[in-house]
XYZ file of C-alpha atoms in Angstrom:
224
model
C -52.744 4.740 -108.680
C -53.785 1.334 -107.561
C -54.305 0.158 -111.092
C -51.052 -0.097 -113.483
C -51.131 1.463 -116.748
C -48.216 0.753 -119.186
C -47.714 -1.340 -122.720
C -46.898 -4.511 -120.377
C -49.036 -6.432 -118.653
C -50.512 -5.729 -115.094
C -48.966 -8.633 -113.367
C -45.557 -7.306 -114.355
C -46.169 -4.008 -113.037
C -47.891 -6.288 -109.717
C -44.445 -7.589 -109.460
C -42.057 -4.535 -108.989
C -44.535 -2.783 -107.138
C -43.946 -5.320 -104.486
C -40.548 -5.581 -104.760
C -40.380 -1.964 -104.498
C -42.102 -2.576 -101.260
C -39.788 -5.540 -100.176
C -36.917 -3.214 -100.479
C -38.651 -0.130 -98.632
C -39.320 -3.096 -96.452
C -35.720 -4.283 -95.262
C -34.289 -0.827 -95.873
C -36.821 0.391 -92.711
C -35.718 -2.899 -91.374
C -32.163 -1.999 -91.468
C -32.805 1.008 -90.051
C -34.308 -0.676 -86.901
C -32.058 -3.024 -86.589
C -29.664 0.066 -86.118
C -31.424 2.256 -83.950
C -31.698 -1.102 -81.297
C -28.308 -1.615 -81.730
C -27.643 1.754 -80.358
C -30.222 1.562 -77.903
C -28.545 -1.701 -77.147
C -25.746 0.027 -76.374
C -26.912 2.418 -74.138
C -27.888 -0.140 -72.328
C -25.065 -1.699 -71.738
C -23.586 1.619 -70.137
C -26.466 1.211 -67.955
C -25.612 -2.073 -66.789
C -22.324 -0.978 -66.486
C -23.415 1.635 -65.050
C -25.074 -0.881 -62.358
C -21.518 -1.436 -60.416
C -21.774 2.032 -59.234
C -24.679 0.996 -57.762
C -23.019 -2.095 -56.476
C -19.963 0.248 -55.350
C -22.719 2.134 -53.803
C -21.953 -0.898 -51.072
C -18.938 1.348 -49.689
C -21.128 3.532 -48.770
C -23.558 1.084 -46.893
C -20.197 -0.153 -45.742
C -19.102 3.487 -44.475
C -22.324 3.139 -42.276
C -20.329 0.149 -40.454
C -18.063 2.474 -38.142
C -21.267 4.109 -37.512
C -22.910 0.792 -36.183
C -19.413 -0.293 -34.729
C -19.682 2.116 -32.106
C -17.591 0.130 -29.779
C -15.388 3.076 -29.187
C -18.363 4.784 -27.760
C -18.966 1.709 -25.561
C -15.475 1.927 -24.606
C -15.587 5.667 -23.607
C -18.447 4.887 -21.707
C -15.566 2.044 -18.998
C -15.333 5.244 -17.106
C -19.123 4.444 -16.055
C -18.164 1.145 -15.381
C -14.873 2.179 -13.193
C -17.179 4.927 -11.278
C -18.275 2.893 -8.227
C -14.339 2.700 -7.544
C -14.611 7.019 -6.853
C -17.787 6.282 -4.817
C -17.196 6.087 -1.001
C -15.080 2.906 0.467
C -15.668 0.971 2.975
C -14.092 2.789 5.957
C -11.491 0.704 7.376
C -11.277 0.022 10.960
C -9.576 1.509 13.861
C -5.866 0.130 14.852
C -6.761 -0.885 18.696
C -5.586 1.368 21.422
C -3.219 1.114 23.977
C -3.594 -1.335 27.019
C -4.692 0.252 30.531
C -3.616 -0.939 33.096
C -7.479 -0.958 34.381
C -8.537 -2.633 31.973
C -5.622 -5.847 32.308
C -5.881 -8.497 34.969
C -2.590 -10.014 36.089
C -2.981 -13.366 37.945
C 0.318 -15.085 39.865
C -0.451 -19.305 39.685
C 1.587 -22.264 40.483
C 1.012 -25.724 39.335
C -0.361 -27.041 43.325
C -0.016 -24.870 46.394
C 2.093 -27.197 48.945
C 5.540 -28.605 47.561
C 8.574 -30.045 49.225
C 11.391 -28.143 50.368
C 13.501 -28.689 47.233
C 10.627 -28.787 44.795
C 10.920 -26.941 41.311
C 6.954 -26.405 40.681
C 6.117 -24.444 37.307
C 4.892 -20.808 38.078
C 2.883 -18.457 35.737
C 2.062 -15.287 35.214
C -1.126 -14.525 32.770
C -2.416 -11.582 31.835
C -5.649 -10.614 30.583
C -7.507 -8.166 28.607
C -10.558 -7.889 30.995
C -11.766 -4.431 29.018
C -14.432 -5.082 25.734
C -12.482 -3.543 23.200
C -9.413 -5.085 21.983
C -6.086 -3.121 22.995
C -2.512 -3.391 22.657
C 0.144 -4.170 25.083
C 3.402 -4.355 25.103
C 4.411 -7.561 26.938
C 8.109 -7.729 27.155
C 10.002 -9.778 29.547
C 11.541 -7.170 30.898
C 7.751 -5.535 32.025
C 7.223 -9.137 33.608
C 7.814 -10.439 37.040
C 7.283 -13.215 39.525
C 7.738 -12.894 42.960
C 7.813 -15.154 46.499
C 7.099 -13.570 50.250
C 6.820 -15.042 52.877
C 4.138 -14.736 55.872
C 5.730 -11.544 57.080
C 5.748 -10.018 53.922
C 9.481 -10.039 53.781
C 10.830 -10.921 49.719
C 12.525 -13.799 49.307
C 12.922 -14.760 45.597
C 11.764 -12.567 41.867
C 12.328 -13.991 38.298
C 14.132 -11.250 37.552
C 16.890 -11.115 40.259
C 19.628 -13.599 38.551
C 18.073 -14.230 35.117
C 16.741 -10.644 33.820
C 14.966 -11.190 30.398
C 14.430 -8.850 27.308
C 11.735 -9.835 24.366
C 10.383 -7.793 21.882
C 6.597 -8.889 22.085
C 3.491 -6.337 21.295
C 0.099 -8.080 20.780
C -3.486 -7.022 19.957
C -5.575 -8.940 22.772
C -8.694 -9.538 22.039
C -11.560 -9.075 24.951
C -11.088 -11.857 27.159
C -7.814 -12.750 25.704
C -5.098 -14.400 28.425
C -1.418 -14.311 27.847
C -0.106 -17.341 30.263
C 4.073 -16.901 31.344
C 6.265 -19.566 32.987
C 8.778 -20.600 34.129
C 10.623 -23.188 36.267
C 11.459 -22.072 40.719
C 14.468 -23.216 41.557
C 13.329 -23.356 45.384
C 16.028 -21.751 46.386
C 15.832 -18.096 47.707
C 17.782 -14.693 45.517
C 18.522 -11.114 45.993
C 18.472 -8.520 43.384
C 21.374 -8.555 40.953
C 21.754 -12.064 42.048
C 23.648 -10.942 45.266
C 24.536 -12.999 48.483
C 24.506 -17.096 49.282
C 21.432 -18.960 47.027
C 19.758 -21.460 49.956
C 16.858 -23.600 49.414
C 13.209 -21.620 50.815
C 12.631 -23.271 53.754
C 9.162 -25.490 54.975
C 6.539 -22.655 55.361
C 3.249 -20.128 53.835
C 4.746 -18.116 51.941
C 2.867 -16.383 48.553
C 3.452 -15.409 44.695
C 3.184 -11.862 43.067
C 3.187 -11.220 39.553
C 4.349 -8.210 37.989
C 3.569 -6.564 34.427
C 4.508 -3.083 34.208
C 2.710 -1.155 36.896
C -0.226 -3.676 36.818
C -0.209 -6.391 40.313
C -1.463 -9.334 40.765
C -3.531 -10.301 43.883
C -1.290 -13.147 45.551
C -1.551 -16.349 45.546
C -0.956 -18.512 48.839
C 1.381 -21.871 48.967
C 3.079 -23.683 51.407
C 6.401 -25.959 51.291
C 6.894 -29.039 53.659
Protein backbone atom coordinates (compact mmCIF):
# COMPACT_ATOMS: atom_id res chain seq x y z
CA UNK A 1 0.00 0.00 0.00
CA UNK A 2 2.88 2.33 0.70
CA UNK A 3 4.65 1.67 -2.62
CA UNK A 4 2.64 2.96 -5.55
CA UNK A 5 2.04 0.47 -8.43
CA UNK A 6 1.18 1.58 -11.93
CA UNK A 7 2.53 2.57 -15.32
CA UNK A 8 3.42 6.03 -14.15
CA UNK A 9 6.43 7.10 -12.18
CA UNK A 10 6.17 6.65 -8.37
CA UNK A 11 6.52 10.43 -7.81
CA UNK A 12 3.26 11.03 -9.66
CA UNK A 13 1.40 8.67 -7.37
CA UNK A 14 2.93 10.30 -4.30
CA UNK A 15 1.83 13.73 -5.43
CA UNK A 16 -1.68 12.42 -6.01
CA UNK A 17 -1.76 10.94 -2.52
CA UNK A 18 -0.50 14.19 -0.94
CA UNK A 19 -3.18 16.13 -2.83
CA UNK A 20 -5.87 13.77 -1.56
CA UNK A 21 -4.55 14.10 1.95
CA UNK A 22 -4.57 17.88 1.64
CA UNK A 23 -8.20 17.81 0.45
CA UNK A 24 -9.07 15.51 3.34
CA UNK A 25 -7.33 17.80 5.83
CA UNK A 26 -9.12 20.81 4.38
CA UNK A 27 -12.44 19.03 4.67
CA UNK A 28 -11.72 18.08 8.26
CA UNK A 29 -10.68 21.66 9.00
CA UNK A 30 -13.92 22.91 7.48
CA UNK A 31 -15.95 20.51 9.59
CA UNK A 32 -14.05 21.55 12.71
CA UNK A 33 -14.63 25.23 11.87
CA UNK A 34 -18.36 24.63 11.46
CA UNK A 35 -18.51 22.73 14.72
CA UNK A 36 -16.64 25.53 16.53
CA UNK A 37 -18.97 28.09 15.00
CA UNK A 38 -21.92 26.15 16.38
CA UNK A 39 -20.34 26.03 19.82
CA UNK A 40 -19.44 29.73 19.62
CA UNK A 41 -23.11 30.51 19.01
CA UNK A 42 -24.01 28.51 22.10
CA UNK A 43 -21.47 30.49 24.14
CA UNK A 44 -23.08 33.66 22.88
CA UNK A 45 -26.39 32.36 24.18
CA UNK A 46 -24.82 31.59 27.52
CA UNK A 47 -23.28 35.06 27.58
CA UNK A 48 -26.69 36.43 26.89
CA UNK A 49 -27.85 34.18 29.61
CA UNK A 50 -25.45 35.92 31.92
CA UNK A 51 -27.58 39.02 31.75
CA UNK A 52 -30.25 37.23 33.71
CA UNK A 53 -27.55 36.58 36.24
CA UNK A 54 -27.07 40.32 36.45
CA UNK A 55 -30.83 40.47 36.46
CA UNK A 56 -30.57 38.53 39.64
CA UNK A 57 -29.44 41.83 41.14
CA UNK A 58 -33.14 42.57 41.66
CA UNK A 59 -33.09 39.53 43.88
CA UNK A 60 -30.35 41.29 45.78
CA UNK A 61 -32.41 44.48 45.67
CA UNK A 62 -35.41 42.44 46.70
CA UNK A 63 -33.53 41.84 49.90
CA UNK A 64 -33.36 45.61 50.32
CA UNK A 65 -36.84 45.77 51.87
CA UNK A 66 -35.58 43.36 54.47
CA UNK A 67 -32.65 45.57 55.27
CA UNK A 68 -34.85 48.69 55.13
CA UNK A 69 -36.37 47.64 58.40
CA UNK A 70 -37.14 51.25 59.21
CA UNK A 71 -40.81 50.36 59.48
CA UNK A 72 -39.88 47.77 62.08
CA UNK A 73 -37.85 50.40 63.88
CA UNK A 74 -40.75 52.81 63.55
CA UNK A 75 -43.04 50.18 64.94
CA UNK A 76 -40.86 50.10 68.00
CA UNK A 77 -41.41 53.85 68.50
CA UNK A 78 -44.17 53.22 71.06
CA UNK A 79 -41.45 51.75 73.26
CA UNK A 80 -39.80 55.17 73.25
CA UNK A 81 -43.04 56.82 74.28
CA UNK A 82 -43.74 54.16 76.85
CA UNK A 83 -42.12 56.24 79.62
CA UNK A 84 -44.96 58.70 79.08
CA UNK A 85 -47.31 55.96 80.17
CA UNK A 86 -45.29 55.48 83.33
CA UNK A 87 -45.98 57.13 86.63
CA UNK A 88 -45.84 60.91 86.30
CA UNK A 89 -44.93 63.19 89.21
CA UNK A 90 -47.91 63.91 91.40
CA UNK A 91 -48.69 67.63 91.30
CA UNK A 92 -48.51 69.33 94.67
CA UNK A 93 -51.80 69.64 96.47
CA UNK A 94 -53.44 73.06 96.45
CA UNK A 95 -52.92 74.98 99.70
CA UNK A 96 -55.74 74.70 102.19
CA UNK A 97 -57.66 77.68 103.50
CA UNK A 98 -55.94 79.60 106.29
CA UNK A 99 -57.41 78.81 109.66
CA UNK A 100 -57.93 81.75 112.02
CA UNK A 101 -55.63 80.10 114.53
CA UNK A 102 -52.67 80.21 112.15
CA UNK A 103 -53.04 83.91 111.34
CA UNK A 104 -51.68 86.84 113.26
CA UNK A 105 -53.11 90.35 112.82
CA UNK A 106 -51.15 93.43 113.90
CA UNK A 107 -52.31 97.08 114.18
CA UNK A 108 -49.66 99.79 113.92
CA UNK A 109 -49.12 103.51 113.28
CA UNK A 110 -46.23 105.58 111.96
CA UNK A 111 -45.59 106.77 115.52
CA UNK A 112 -47.08 106.39 118.98
CA UNK A 113 -47.48 110.13 119.71
CA UNK A 114 -49.35 112.62 117.50
CA UNK A 115 -50.64 116.15 117.72
CA UNK A 116 -54.39 116.65 117.63
CA UNK A 117 -55.39 117.14 113.99
CA UNK A 118 -52.48 115.12 112.56
CA UNK A 119 -53.22 112.60 109.84
CA UNK A 120 -51.05 109.61 110.71
CA UNK A 121 -50.79 106.45 108.62
CA UNK A 122 -52.45 103.50 110.29
CA UNK A 123 -51.74 99.93 109.16
CA UNK A 124 -53.26 96.48 109.43
CA UNK A 125 -50.92 93.52 108.82
CA UNK A 126 -51.85 89.87 108.30
CA UNK A 127 -49.16 87.25 108.91
CA UNK A 128 -49.27 83.53 108.21
CA UNK A 129 -47.86 82.25 111.49
CA UNK A 130 -48.31 78.60 110.47
CA UNK A 131 -45.83 76.22 108.93
CA UNK A 132 -47.68 75.65 105.63
CA UNK A 133 -48.88 77.96 102.85
CA UNK A 134 -52.59 78.69 102.99
CA UNK A 135 -55.27 80.62 101.13
CA UNK A 136 -56.98 83.65 102.68
CA UNK A 137 -59.61 86.06 101.44
CA UNK A 138 -58.24 89.52 102.23
CA UNK A 139 -61.24 91.40 100.88
CA UNK A 140 -61.32 94.98 102.15
CA UNK A 141 -64.78 94.31 103.60
CA UNK A 142 -63.19 91.80 106.01
CA UNK A 143 -60.67 94.34 107.33
CA UNK A 144 -61.14 97.05 109.90
CA UNK A 145 -58.98 99.36 112.01
CA UNK A 146 -60.54 100.86 115.14
CA UNK A 147 -59.56 103.45 117.76
CA UNK A 148 -60.67 103.12 121.39
CA UNK A 149 -60.09 105.54 124.23
CA UNK A 150 -58.58 104.54 127.57
CA UNK A 151 -62.06 103.62 128.90
CA UNK A 152 -62.62 101.22 125.99
CA UNK A 153 -65.12 103.45 124.18
CA UNK A 154 -65.11 103.05 120.44
CA UNK A 155 -64.17 106.43 118.89
CA UNK A 156 -63.45 105.65 115.23
CA UNK A 157 -63.52 102.84 112.62
CA UNK A 158 -62.12 102.68 109.12
CA UNK A 159 -65.43 101.18 107.93
CA UNK A 160 -67.77 103.83 109.39
CA UNK A 161 -67.63 106.38 106.59
CA UNK A 162 -65.66 104.66 103.85
CA UNK A 163 -66.42 100.94 103.88
CA UNK A 164 -64.54 99.18 101.14
CA UNK A 165 -64.77 95.97 99.21
CA UNK A 166 -62.36 94.18 96.94
CA UNK A 167 -61.51 90.79 95.45
CA UNK A 168 -58.22 89.82 97.08
CA UNK A 169 -57.72 86.10 97.67
CA UNK A 170 -54.08 85.26 98.31
CA UNK A 171 -51.82 82.32 99.00
CA UNK A 172 -49.78 83.24 102.08
CA UNK A 173 -46.44 81.51 102.46
CA UNK A 174 -45.31 80.61 105.99
CA UNK A 175 -44.17 83.80 107.72
CA UNK A 176 -45.47 86.03 104.91
CA UNK A 177 -46.91 89.40 105.96
CA UNK A 178 -49.42 91.44 103.98
CA UNK A 179 -49.93 95.05 105.06
CA UNK A 180 -52.83 97.44 104.34
CA UNK A 181 -52.55 101.14 105.22
CA UNK A 182 -54.69 104.28 105.29
CA UNK A 183 -54.47 107.90 106.44
CA UNK A 184 -56.65 108.68 109.43
CA UNK A 185 -58.31 112.10 109.34
CA UNK A 186 -57.86 112.57 113.11
CA UNK A 187 -61.65 112.79 113.53
CA UNK A 188 -64.12 110.64 115.40
CA UNK A 189 -66.78 108.57 113.60
CA UNK A 190 -69.85 106.43 114.23
CA UNK A 191 -71.26 103.42 112.34
CA UNK A 192 -72.84 104.54 109.07
CA UNK A 193 -70.93 107.83 109.40
CA UNK A 194 -73.79 109.17 111.48
CA UNK A 195 -73.46 112.22 113.77
CA UNK A 196 -70.93 115.05 113.88
CA UNK A 197 -67.23 114.34 113.29
CA UNK A 198 -65.06 116.58 115.50
CA UNK A 199 -61.32 116.03 115.92
CA UNK A 200 -60.39 113.48 118.54
CA UNK A 201 -59.03 115.36 121.57
CA UNK A 202 -55.79 114.89 123.47
CA UNK A 203 -55.44 111.73 125.51
CA UNK A 204 -54.33 108.13 125.50
CA UNK A 205 -55.80 105.72 122.95
CA UNK A 206 -55.18 102.38 121.41
CA UNK A 207 -55.51 100.79 117.98
CA UNK A 208 -57.14 97.49 117.19
CA UNK A 209 -57.26 95.69 113.81
CA UNK A 210 -59.61 92.96 112.58
CA UNK A 211 -59.26 90.58 109.64
CA UNK A 212 -62.45 88.59 109.58
CA UNK A 213 -62.75 86.95 113.00
CA UNK A 214 -59.04 87.41 113.79
CA UNK A 215 -58.43 90.35 116.16
CA UNK A 216 -55.08 91.99 116.81
CA UNK A 217 -53.61 92.96 120.13
CA UNK A 218 -53.96 96.54 121.33
CA UNK A 219 -51.39 99.08 120.17
CA UNK A 220 -51.26 102.23 122.35
CA UNK A 221 -50.70 105.81 121.10
CA UNK A 222 -51.26 109.29 122.45
CA UNK A 223 -52.58 112.62 121.16
CA UNK A 224 -51.45 115.93 122.64
